[in-house]
Amino acid sequence: MRTPGRWWRHKTTPEKVETYTRWSFHFFAVMEFFSVGLTSVAPLGARLGGAALLVVTVHATLGFVTVSRAIDWTRGRRPQPTGLMWTLAAVTAAIAAAAIGLAEHGPDREGVDTAAGGVFGVILVFGPGIIALGVRSRRRAFGIAGGFAAGTWGVTSALGAPALTALFTALIVLIGGVFIAFTAVFSVWLLNAVYELDEARETRARLAVAEERLRFGRDLHDVMGRNLAVIALKSELAVQLAQRGRPEAVTQMVEVQRLAQESQREVREVVRGYREADLGSELAGAQGVLAAAGIDCTVGGATAAGLPAAVQSALGWVVREAATNVLRHGDARRCAVRLRVLEGRVVLSVENDGVSEAGTQSGAGPSGSGLAGLRERLAEIDGTLEAGPVGRGLFRLTAEIPLPSQSGPSGAVPAAVAARSVSEVTP
C-alpha cells in the first residue's frame, strides 16, 4: 500500500510545485465554504442561512472546478475554461449583489449585517483571484479585480449606501482582489518557470550526448577520411594496371592492404580512447555538475591516483552513469560518492536521497539499459555492480573491482595512496 509520503516522493520537482499550486487555490474554495458558508446559518436563521449556505457552496464548487481546469489549461492539457470563468464571474456578481441587498434591506437582526458582509467580502476577493488563473495577460488579471471593484461601487451606490461607504467598500474589494490576482499570476509564472527549467535540464543532457556523438564522428572522419581516399585511388589504379597486365598492380594492392590494416588500428585506438574514462576527472566533473543542479554532492574516501588504468576507466563510467541518473531520474537533494581501497579490491559507492525516481527509472530494474551496460563492462574485469533502495528514501549504487596482483601485496595499492582524500582530485 502506498503511503502519502511515498506518493509525494514519487513526484518530480515540477509535479510537486504544480500540486502545491493547485491545492493552494483549491483551499480557497474550502476556506470559503467553512468561513462564510457554515457561519452564516446561525445569524441568518434556518431558512435564510440555508439559502446562503447553498449559494456559497455552489460558488465554492465552481471555484474548485475552475482552478483545476485553469491550471490544466496553463500547462496545455485542456482548452481555456472560458465558459466556467464567465459562469463563476456571473455567480460571484449575483451573490455579491444579493449580499449587499441583504445588508441594506434584510431582517433587522443582530449579526445579519456581519454575515452578509462576510459573504460579500470573501466572494468578491476569491472569485476574481480564481478567474485570474485562466487568463494569460497580467493586465487582464488585474482588470478583472478592478471591474469587480467598480461594480461594487455602482451596486452599493444604487442601493442607497452613502458615497463614502460605497467608495470604501469598493476600495477594499479592489485591494483584496488585486492581491489574490497577483498571487494567481505569480503562481502560474513560477509553475511555468519550474517546468521550463526542468525541460532545459533535459535538453542540456541531450545536447551533451549529441556533442559527444559529434566529437566521435569528427574523430572518425579525421582518421578514416584520408585513408579511405587513398585506398580508393590506389584501388582504382590497381584495377587499371591489372587490366593492362602490369605487375605493378600487385604492389598497389599490397599498399591498399597496408592502408586498410592501418585504418583498422587507428579506428580501434579512437574507440578505445572514447571508451576510456578517467576516474579523477569524472569524480570532479560529477561533483561540479550536481552542484550546478542544486544537489549537495560530497566526494570522499581514497584518491583515484595509483589505481590501474582499467580500473579507473571502469569506475569512471560508473560515476558518469550514476551522476546522469541522479540528474535525469531522481529528485535528490544530496549525493555522496565514496571511494574505498580495501584488501585486494576497490569499492565505489554513490548514494543519494532520490530513491523515488532512481529506484524505478535509473536502470535498476530488469528493463534498465544503463546499469546493465555497466555490469557488462565491469564483468570484463571481474567486477560487480549492485544498485537499489537502501534505508528510508535512499538509493545506493556500489561497484566493486578486484585489483590486479601486480599492484602490490595482495593486490592493494600503497597505503599513502589510499590515505589521500579525493578532494585533491582536480579535473
Coordinates of C-alpha atoms in Angstrom, one line a residue:
M1 CA 0.0 0.0 0.0
R2 CA 1.4 3.4 -1.0
T3 CA 1.7 5.9 1.8
P4 CA 1.1 9.6 1.3
G5 CA 4.7 10.3 1.8
R6 CA 5.8 7.8 -0.8
W7 CA 3.2 9.3 -3.2
W8 CA 4.8 12.7 -2.7
R9 CA 8.4 11.4 -3.1
H10 CA 7.5 9.8 -6.4
K11 CA 6.7 13.2 -7.9
T12 CA 9.3 15.2 -9.8
T13 CA 10.0 18.7 -8.6
P14 CA 7.8 20.4 -11.3
E15 CA 5.0 18.0 -10.4
K16 CA 5.4 18.9 -6.7
V17 CA 5.2 22.6 -7.5
E18 CA 2.1 22.0 -9.6
T19 CA 0.4 20.0 -6.9
Y20 CA 1.2 22.7 -4.3
T21 CA -0.2 25.4 -6.6
R22 CA -3.3 23.5 -7.4
W23 CA -4.2 22.7 -3.8
S24 CA -3.3 26.2 -2.6
F25 CA -6.1 27.6 -4.8
H26 CA -8.4 24.7 -4.0
F27 CA -8.0 25.6 -0.4
F28 CA -9.6 29.0 -1.2
A29 CA -12.8 27.2 -2.0
V30 CA -12.6 25.1 1.2
M31 CA -12.0 28.3 3.2
E32 CA -14.9 30.0 1.5
F33 CA -17.3 27.2 2.5
F34 CA -16.2 27.0 6.1
S35 CA -15.5 30.7 6.8
V36 CA -18.7 32.2 5.4
G37 CA -21.0 29.3 4.3
L38 CA -21.4 27.5 7.6
T39 CA -21.0 30.5 9.8
S40 CA -23.9 32.3 8.0
V41 CA -26.6 29.8 9.1
A42 CA -26.8 30.8 12.8
P43 CA -27.1 34.6 12.4
L44 CA -29.4 34.5 9.3
G45 CA -31.7 31.8 10.6
A46 CA -32.5 28.3 9.2
R47 CA -34.3 29.4 6.0
L48 CA -32.2 32.4 5.0
G49 CA -29.0 30.8 6.4
G50 CA -29.7 27.6 4.5
A51 CA -30.0 29.6 1.3
A52 CA -26.8 31.4 1.9
L53 CA -25.0 28.1 2.6
L54 CA -26.3 26.7 -0.7
V55 CA -25.2 29.6 -2.8
V56 CA -21.8 29.8 -1.1
T57 CA -21.4 26.0 -1.7
V58 CA -22.3 26.5 -5.4
H59 CA -19.7 29.3 -5.7
A60 CA -17.0 27.3 -3.9
T61 CA -17.7 24.2 -6.1
L62 CA -17.4 26.4 -9.2
G63 CA -14.2 27.9 -7.9
F64 CA -12.8 24.4 -7.2
V65 CA -13.5 23.1 -10.7
T66 CA -12.3 26.4 -12.3
V67 CA -8.9 26.2 -10.5
S68 CA -8.4 22.6 -11.8
R69 CA -9.3 23.4 -15.4
A70 CA -7.4 26.7 -15.4
I71 CA -4.1 25.1 -14.3
D72 CA -4.6 22.3 -16.8
W73 CA -5.0 25.0 -19.5
T74 CA -1.9 26.7 -18.3
R75 CA 0.1 23.5 -18.8
G76 CA -1.5 23.0 -22.2
R77 CA -3.6 19.9 -21.3
R78 CA -7.1 21.4 -21.8
P79 CA -8.7 24.3 -23.7
Q80 CA -9.2 27.6 -21.9
P81 CA -12.2 27.2 -19.5
T82 CA -13.9 30.3 -20.8
G83 CA -17.4 29.1 -20.0
L84 CA -16.5 28.2 -16.5
M85 CA -14.9 31.6 -15.9
W86 CA -17.9 33.5 -17.2
T87 CA -20.2 31.4 -15.1
L88 CA -18.1 31.9 -12.0
A89 CA -18.0 35.7 -12.7
A90 CA -21.8 35.8 -13.0
V91 CA -22.4 33.8 -9.9
T92 CA -19.9 35.9 -8.0
A93 CA -21.6 39.2 -9.1
A94 CA -25.1 37.8 -8.3
I95 CA -24.1 36.6 -4.8
A96 CA -22.3 39.9 -4.0
A97 CA -25.3 41.9 -5.1
A98 CA -27.6 39.8 -3.0
A99 CA -25.3 40.1 0.0
I100 CA -25.4 44.0 -0.4
G101 CA -29.2 43.9 -0.7
L102 CA -29.5 41.7 2.4
A103 CA -27.3 44.0 4.4
E104 CA -29.3 47.1 3.3
H105 CA -32.8 45.8 3.2
G106 CA -32.8 42.4 5.0
P107 CA -34.0 41.5 8.5
D108 CA -33.1 43.9 11.2
R109 CA -31.4 41.3 13.4
E110 CA -28.1 41.2 15.2
G111 CA -25.5 39.5 13.1
V112 CA -27.3 39.8 9.8
D113 CA -25.1 42.7 8.5
T114 CA -21.9 40.8 9.7
A115 CA -22.9 37.6 7.9
A116 CA -23.9 39.4 4.7
G117 CA -20.7 41.4 4.8
G118 CA -18.6 38.3 5.3
V119 CA -20.2 36.6 2.3
F120 CA -19.8 39.7 0.2
G121 CA -16.1 40.2 1.1
V122 CA -15.0 36.6 0.7
I123 CA -16.9 36.0 -2.5
L124 CA -15.6 39.2 -4.2
V125 CA -12.0 38.5 -3.1
F126 CA -11.7 34.8 -4.0
G127 CA -13.8 34.9 -7.2
P128 CA -11.6 37.4 -9.2
G129 CA -8.5 35.7 -7.9
I130 CA -9.6 32.3 -9.2
I131 CA -10.7 33.7 -12.5
A132 CA -7.3 35.3 -12.9
L133 CA -5.8 31.8 -13.2
G134 CA -7.5 31.3 -16.5
V135 CA -6.1 34.4 -18.3
R136 CA -2.7 34.8 -19.8
S137 CA -2.3 38.6 -19.6
R138 CA -1.4 40.2 -16.3
R139 CA -3.3 43.3 -17.3
R140 CA -6.5 41.3 -17.8
A141 CA -6.0 39.6 -14.4
F142 CA -5.8 42.9 -12.6
G143 CA -8.5 44.3 -14.8
I144 CA -10.9 41.6 -13.5
A145 CA -10.3 42.7 -9.9
G146 CA -10.8 46.4 -11.0
G147 CA -14.0 45.5 -12.8
F148 CA -15.5 43.8 -9.7
A149 CA -14.4 46.8 -7.6
A150 CA -16.1 49.2 -10.0
G151 CA -19.3 47.0 -10.0
T152 CA -19.2 47.0 -6.2
W153 CA -19.2 50.8 -6.1
G154 CA -22.0 51.0 -8.6
V155 CA -24.3 48.5 -6.9
T156 CA -23.6 49.8 -3.4
S157 CA -24.4 53.4 -4.5
A158 CA -27.6 52.2 -6.4
L159 CA -28.9 50.5 -3.2
G160 CA -28.7 53.8 -1.3
A161 CA -25.4 53.4 0.6
P162 CA -23.5 56.7 1.4
A163 CA -20.9 57.7 -1.2
L164 CA -18.0 57.3 1.3
T165 CA -19.2 53.9 2.3
A166 CA -19.6 52.8 -1.3
L167 CA -16.1 54.1 -2.1
F168 CA -14.5 52.4 0.9
T169 CA -16.2 49.1 0.1
A170 CA -15.1 49.2 -3.5
L171 CA -11.5 50.0 -2.3
I172 CA -11.5 47.0 0.0
V173 CA -12.7 44.8 -2.8
L174 CA -10.0 46.2 -5.2
I175 CA -7.2 45.7 -2.7
G176 CA -8.3 42.1 -1.9
G177 CA -9.0 41.2 -5.5
V178 CA -5.7 42.6 -6.7
F179 CA -3.7 40.7 -4.0
I180 CA -5.3 37.4 -4.9
A181 CA -4.9 38.1 -8.6
F182 CA -1.3 38.9 -8.1
T183 CA -0.9 35.6 -6.2
A184 CA -2.5 33.7 -9.1
V185 CA -0.3 35.4 -11.7
F186 CA 2.9 34.8 -9.7
S187 CA 1.9 31.2 -9.0
V188 CA 1.3 30.5 -12.7
W189 CA 4.6 32.2 -13.7
L190 CA 6.5 30.2 -11.1
L191 CA 4.9 26.9 -12.2
N192 CA 5.8 27.5 -15.8
A193 CA 9.3 28.6 -14.9
V194 CA 9.9 25.4 -13.0
Y195 CA 8.7 23.3 -15.9
E196 CA 10.9 25.2 -18.3
L197 CA 13.9 24.8 -16.1
D198 CA 13.3 21.0 -15.9
E199 CA 12.9 20.9 -19.7
A200 CA 16.2 22.9 -20.0
R201 CA 18.0 20.4 -17.9
E202 CA 16.7 17.5 -20.1
T203 CA 17.8 19.5 -23.1
R204 CA 21.2 20.1 -21.7
A205 CA 21.7 16.3 -21.1
R206 CA 20.6 15.6 -24.7
L207 CA 22.9 18.2 -26.1
A208 CA 25.8 16.8 -24.1
V209 CA 25.1 13.4 -25.7
A210 CA 24.8 14.9 -29.1
E211 CA 28.0 16.9 -28.7
E212 CA 29.8 13.7 -27.7
R213 CA 28.5 11.9 -30.8
L214 CA 29.6 14.8 -33.0
R215 CA 33.1 14.7 -31.4
F216 CA 33.3 11.0 -32.0
G217 CA 32.1 11.4 -35.6
R218 CA 34.7 14.1 -36.2
D219 CA 37.5 11.9 -34.8
L220 CA 36.4 9.0 -37.1
H221 CA 36.3 11.4 -40.1
D222 CA 39.7 12.7 -39.4
V223 CA 41.1 9.2 -39.0
M224 CA 39.3 7.5 -41.9
G225 CA 38.8 10.3 -44.4
R226 CA 42.4 10.5 -45.7
N227 CA 43.0 6.7 -45.6
L228 CA 39.8 5.9 -47.4
A229 CA 40.5 8.4 -50.1
V230 CA 44.0 7.0 -50.6
I231 CA 42.6 3.4 -50.6
A232 CA 40.0 4.4 -53.3
L233 CA 42.7 6.0 -55.5
K234 CA 45.1 3.1 -55.2
S235 CA 42.4 0.5 -55.8
E236 CA 41.4 2.3 -59.0
L237 CA 45.0 2.5 -60.1
A238 CA 45.5 -1.2 -59.3
V239 CA 42.4 -2.1 -61.4
Q240 CA 43.8 -0.1 -64.4
L241 CA 47.2 -1.7 -64.0
A242 CA 45.7 -5.1 -63.8
Q243 CA 43.6 -4.5 -66.9
R244 CA 46.9 -3.7 -68.8
G245 CA 48.6 -6.7 -67.4
R246 CA 51.1 -4.6 -65.5
P247 CA 52.9 -6.3 -62.4
E248 CA 52.7 -3.0 -60.5
A249 CA 49.1 -3.8 -59.7
V250 CA 50.2 -6.3 -57.1
T251 CA 52.3 -3.6 -55.4
Q252 CA 49.4 -1.2 -55.3
M253 CA 47.1 -3.8 -53.8
V254 CA 49.7 -4.6 -51.1
E255 CA 49.7 -0.9 -50.3
V256 CA 45.9 -0.9 -50.2
Q257 CA 46.0 -3.9 -47.7
R258 CA 48.5 -2.0 -45.6
L259 CA 46.4 1.1 -45.5
A260 CA 43.3 -0.9 -44.6
Q261 CA 45.1 -2.6 -41.7
E262 CA 46.4 0.8 -40.5
S263 CA 42.9 2.2 -40.7
Q264 CA 41.6 -0.7 -38.5
R265 CA 44.3 0.0 -36.0
E266 CA 43.5 3.8 -35.9
V267 CA 39.8 3.1 -35.5
R268 CA 40.4 0.8 -32.6
E269 CA 42.5 3.5 -31.0
V270 CA 39.8 6.1 -31.4
V271 CA 37.2 3.7 -30.0
R272 CA 39.5 2.8 -27.1
G273 CA 40.1 6.4 -26.3
Y274 CA 36.3 7.1 -26.5
R275 CA 35.5 4.3 -24.1
E276 CA 38.1 5.2 -21.5
A277 CA 37.1 7.5 -18.7
D278 CA 39.5 9.0 -16.2
L279 CA 38.2 8.4 -12.6
G280 CA 39.6 11.6 -11.2
S281 CA 38.1 13.8 -13.9
E282 CA 34.8 12.0 -13.7
L283 CA 34.6 12.5 -9.9
A284 CA 35.4 16.2 -10.1
G285 CA 33.1 16.6 -13.1
A286 CA 30.2 14.8 -11.4
Q287 CA 30.6 16.9 -8.3
G288 CA 30.5 20.1 -10.4
V289 CA 27.5 19.1 -12.5
L290 CA 25.5 18.0 -9.5
A291 CA 26.3 21.2 -7.6
A292 CA 25.3 23.3 -10.6
A293 CA 21.9 21.4 -10.5
G294 CA 21.4 22.4 -6.8
I295 CA 22.3 19.0 -5.4
D296 CA 24.8 18.9 -2.5
C297 CA 27.4 16.4 -3.6
T298 CA 30.3 15.3 -1.4
V299 CA 33.2 13.1 -2.6
G300 CA 35.3 11.4 -0.1
G301 CA 37.5 8.4 0.7
A302 CA 40.7 7.3 -1.2
T303 CA 42.2 9.1 -4.2
A304 CA 42.0 7.7 -7.7
A305 CA 45.7 8.2 -8.2
G306 CA 47.6 5.0 -8.3
L307 CA 44.8 2.8 -9.4
P308 CA 45.3 0.7 -12.6
A309 CA 44.1 2.4 -15.8
A310 CA 41.5 -0.3 -16.5
V311 CA 40.0 0.1 -13.0
Q312 CA 39.9 3.9 -13.3
S313 CA 38.2 3.6 -16.7
A314 CA 35.5 1.3 -15.5
L315 CA 34.8 3.2 -12.3
G316 CA 34.8 6.5 -14.3
W317 CA 31.9 5.1 -16.3
V318 CA 30.2 4.1 -13.1
V319 CA 30.5 7.7 -11.8
R320 CA 29.3 9.1 -15.1
E321 CA 26.2 6.8 -15.3
A322 CA 25.3 7.4 -11.6
A323 CA 25.5 11.2 -11.9
T324 CA 23.4 11.1 -15.0
N325 CA 20.7 9.0 -13.3
V326 CA 20.7 11.3 -10.3
L327 CA 20.2 14.3 -12.6
R328 CA 17.7 12.9 -15.0
H329 CA 15.6 10.4 -13.0
G330 CA 15.8 11.4 -9.3
D331 CA 14.6 14.2 -7.2
A332 CA 17.7 14.2 -5.0
R333 CA 18.9 17.0 -2.7
R334 CA 22.1 15.2 -1.5
C335 CA 24.5 12.8 -3.1
A336 CA 27.6 11.2 -1.5
V337 CA 30.4 9.5 -3.5
R338 CA 32.9 7.4 -1.6
L339 CA 35.9 5.5 -3.0
R340 CA 37.5 2.8 -0.8
V341 CA 40.6 0.8 -1.4
L342 CA 40.4 -2.4 0.6
E343 CA 42.4 -5.6 0.7
G344 CA 42.8 -6.6 -2.9
R345 CA 39.8 -4.7 -4.2
V346 CA 38.4 -1.2 -4.8
V347 CA 34.8 -0.2 -3.9
L348 CA 33.0 2.8 -5.2
S349 CA 29.6 3.8 -3.8
V350 CA 27.2 6.5 -4.9
E351 CA 24.3 7.3 -2.5
N352 CA 21.5 9.8 -3.0
D353 CA 18.1 10.6 -1.5
G354 CA 16.2 10.4 -4.8
V355 CA 15.1 6.9 -4.3
S356 CA 11.6 7.6 -5.6
E357 CA 12.7 8.1 -9.2
A358 CA 16.1 6.4 -9.1
G359 CA 14.7 3.2 -7.9
T360 CA 12.2 2.9 -10.7
Q361 CA 13.8 4.6 -13.7
S362 CA 17.5 4.7 -13.3
G363 CA 18.0 1.3 -14.8
A364 CA 18.0 -0.6 -11.5
G365 CA 15.1 -2.8 -12.7
P366 CA 15.3 -5.5 -15.3
S367 CA 14.5 -3.2 -18.2
G368 CA 17.2 -0.7 -17.4
S369 CA 19.9 -0.5 -20.0
G370 CA 22.3 2.0 -18.4
L371 CA 23.2 -0.2 -15.4
A372 CA 23.0 -3.3 -17.4
G373 CA 25.7 -1.9 -19.7
L374 CA 27.8 -1.1 -16.6
R375 CA 27.5 -4.6 -15.3
E376 CA 28.7 -5.9 -18.6
R377 CA 31.7 -3.5 -18.6
L378 CA 32.6 -4.4 -15.0
A379 CA 32.2 -8.1 -15.7
E380 CA 35.1 -7.9 -18.3
I381 CA 37.5 -7.2 -15.4
D382 CA 35.7 -9.5 -12.9
G383 CA 33.9 -6.5 -11.2
T384 CA 30.3 -6.4 -9.8
L385 CA 27.6 -3.8 -9.6
E386 CA 24.8 -3.5 -7.1
A387 CA 22.1 -0.9 -7.2
G388 CA 18.8 -0.4 -5.3
P389 CA 17.0 1.4 -2.5
V390 CA 18.6 1.2 1.0
G391 CA 17.2 2.5 4.2
R392 CA 14.5 5.1 4.0
G393 CA 14.4 7.3 1.0
L394 CA 18.0 6.4 -0.1
F395 CA 19.3 4.8 -3.3
R396 CA 22.8 3.4 -3.4
L397 CA 24.9 2.2 -6.3
T398 CA 28.0 0.1 -5.4
A399 CA 30.7 -1.1 -7.8
E400 CA 33.4 -3.5 -6.6
I401 CA 36.5 -4.4 -8.7
P402 CA 39.4 -6.7 -7.7
L403 CA 42.8 -5.2 -8.0
P404 CA 45.5 -6.9 -10.1
S405 CA 48.1 -8.7 -8.1
Q406 CA 50.9 -6.6 -9.6
S407 CA 49.5 -3.5 -7.8
G408 CA 51.3 -4.6 -4.7
P409 CA 51.0 -7.1 -1.9
S410 CA 47.6 -8.8 -2.0
G411 CA 46.6 -6.6 -4.8
A412 CA 46.4 -3.5 -2.6
V413 CA 47.6 -0.1 -3.6
P414 CA 50.2 1.7 -1.4
A415 CA 48.8 3.0 1.9
A416 CA 49.8 6.5 1.1
V417 CA 47.6 6.4 -2.0
A418 CA 44.6 5.1 -0.1
A419 CA 45.0 7.7 2.6
R420 CA 44.8 10.8 0.4
S421 CA 41.4 12.4 0.1
V422 CA 39.6 12.6 -3.2
S423 CA 39.2 16.3 -2.6
E424 CA 42.7 16.5 -4.0
V425 CA 41.4 15.3 -7.4
T426 CA 41.2 18.0 -10.0
P427 CA 39.8 17.8 -13.5

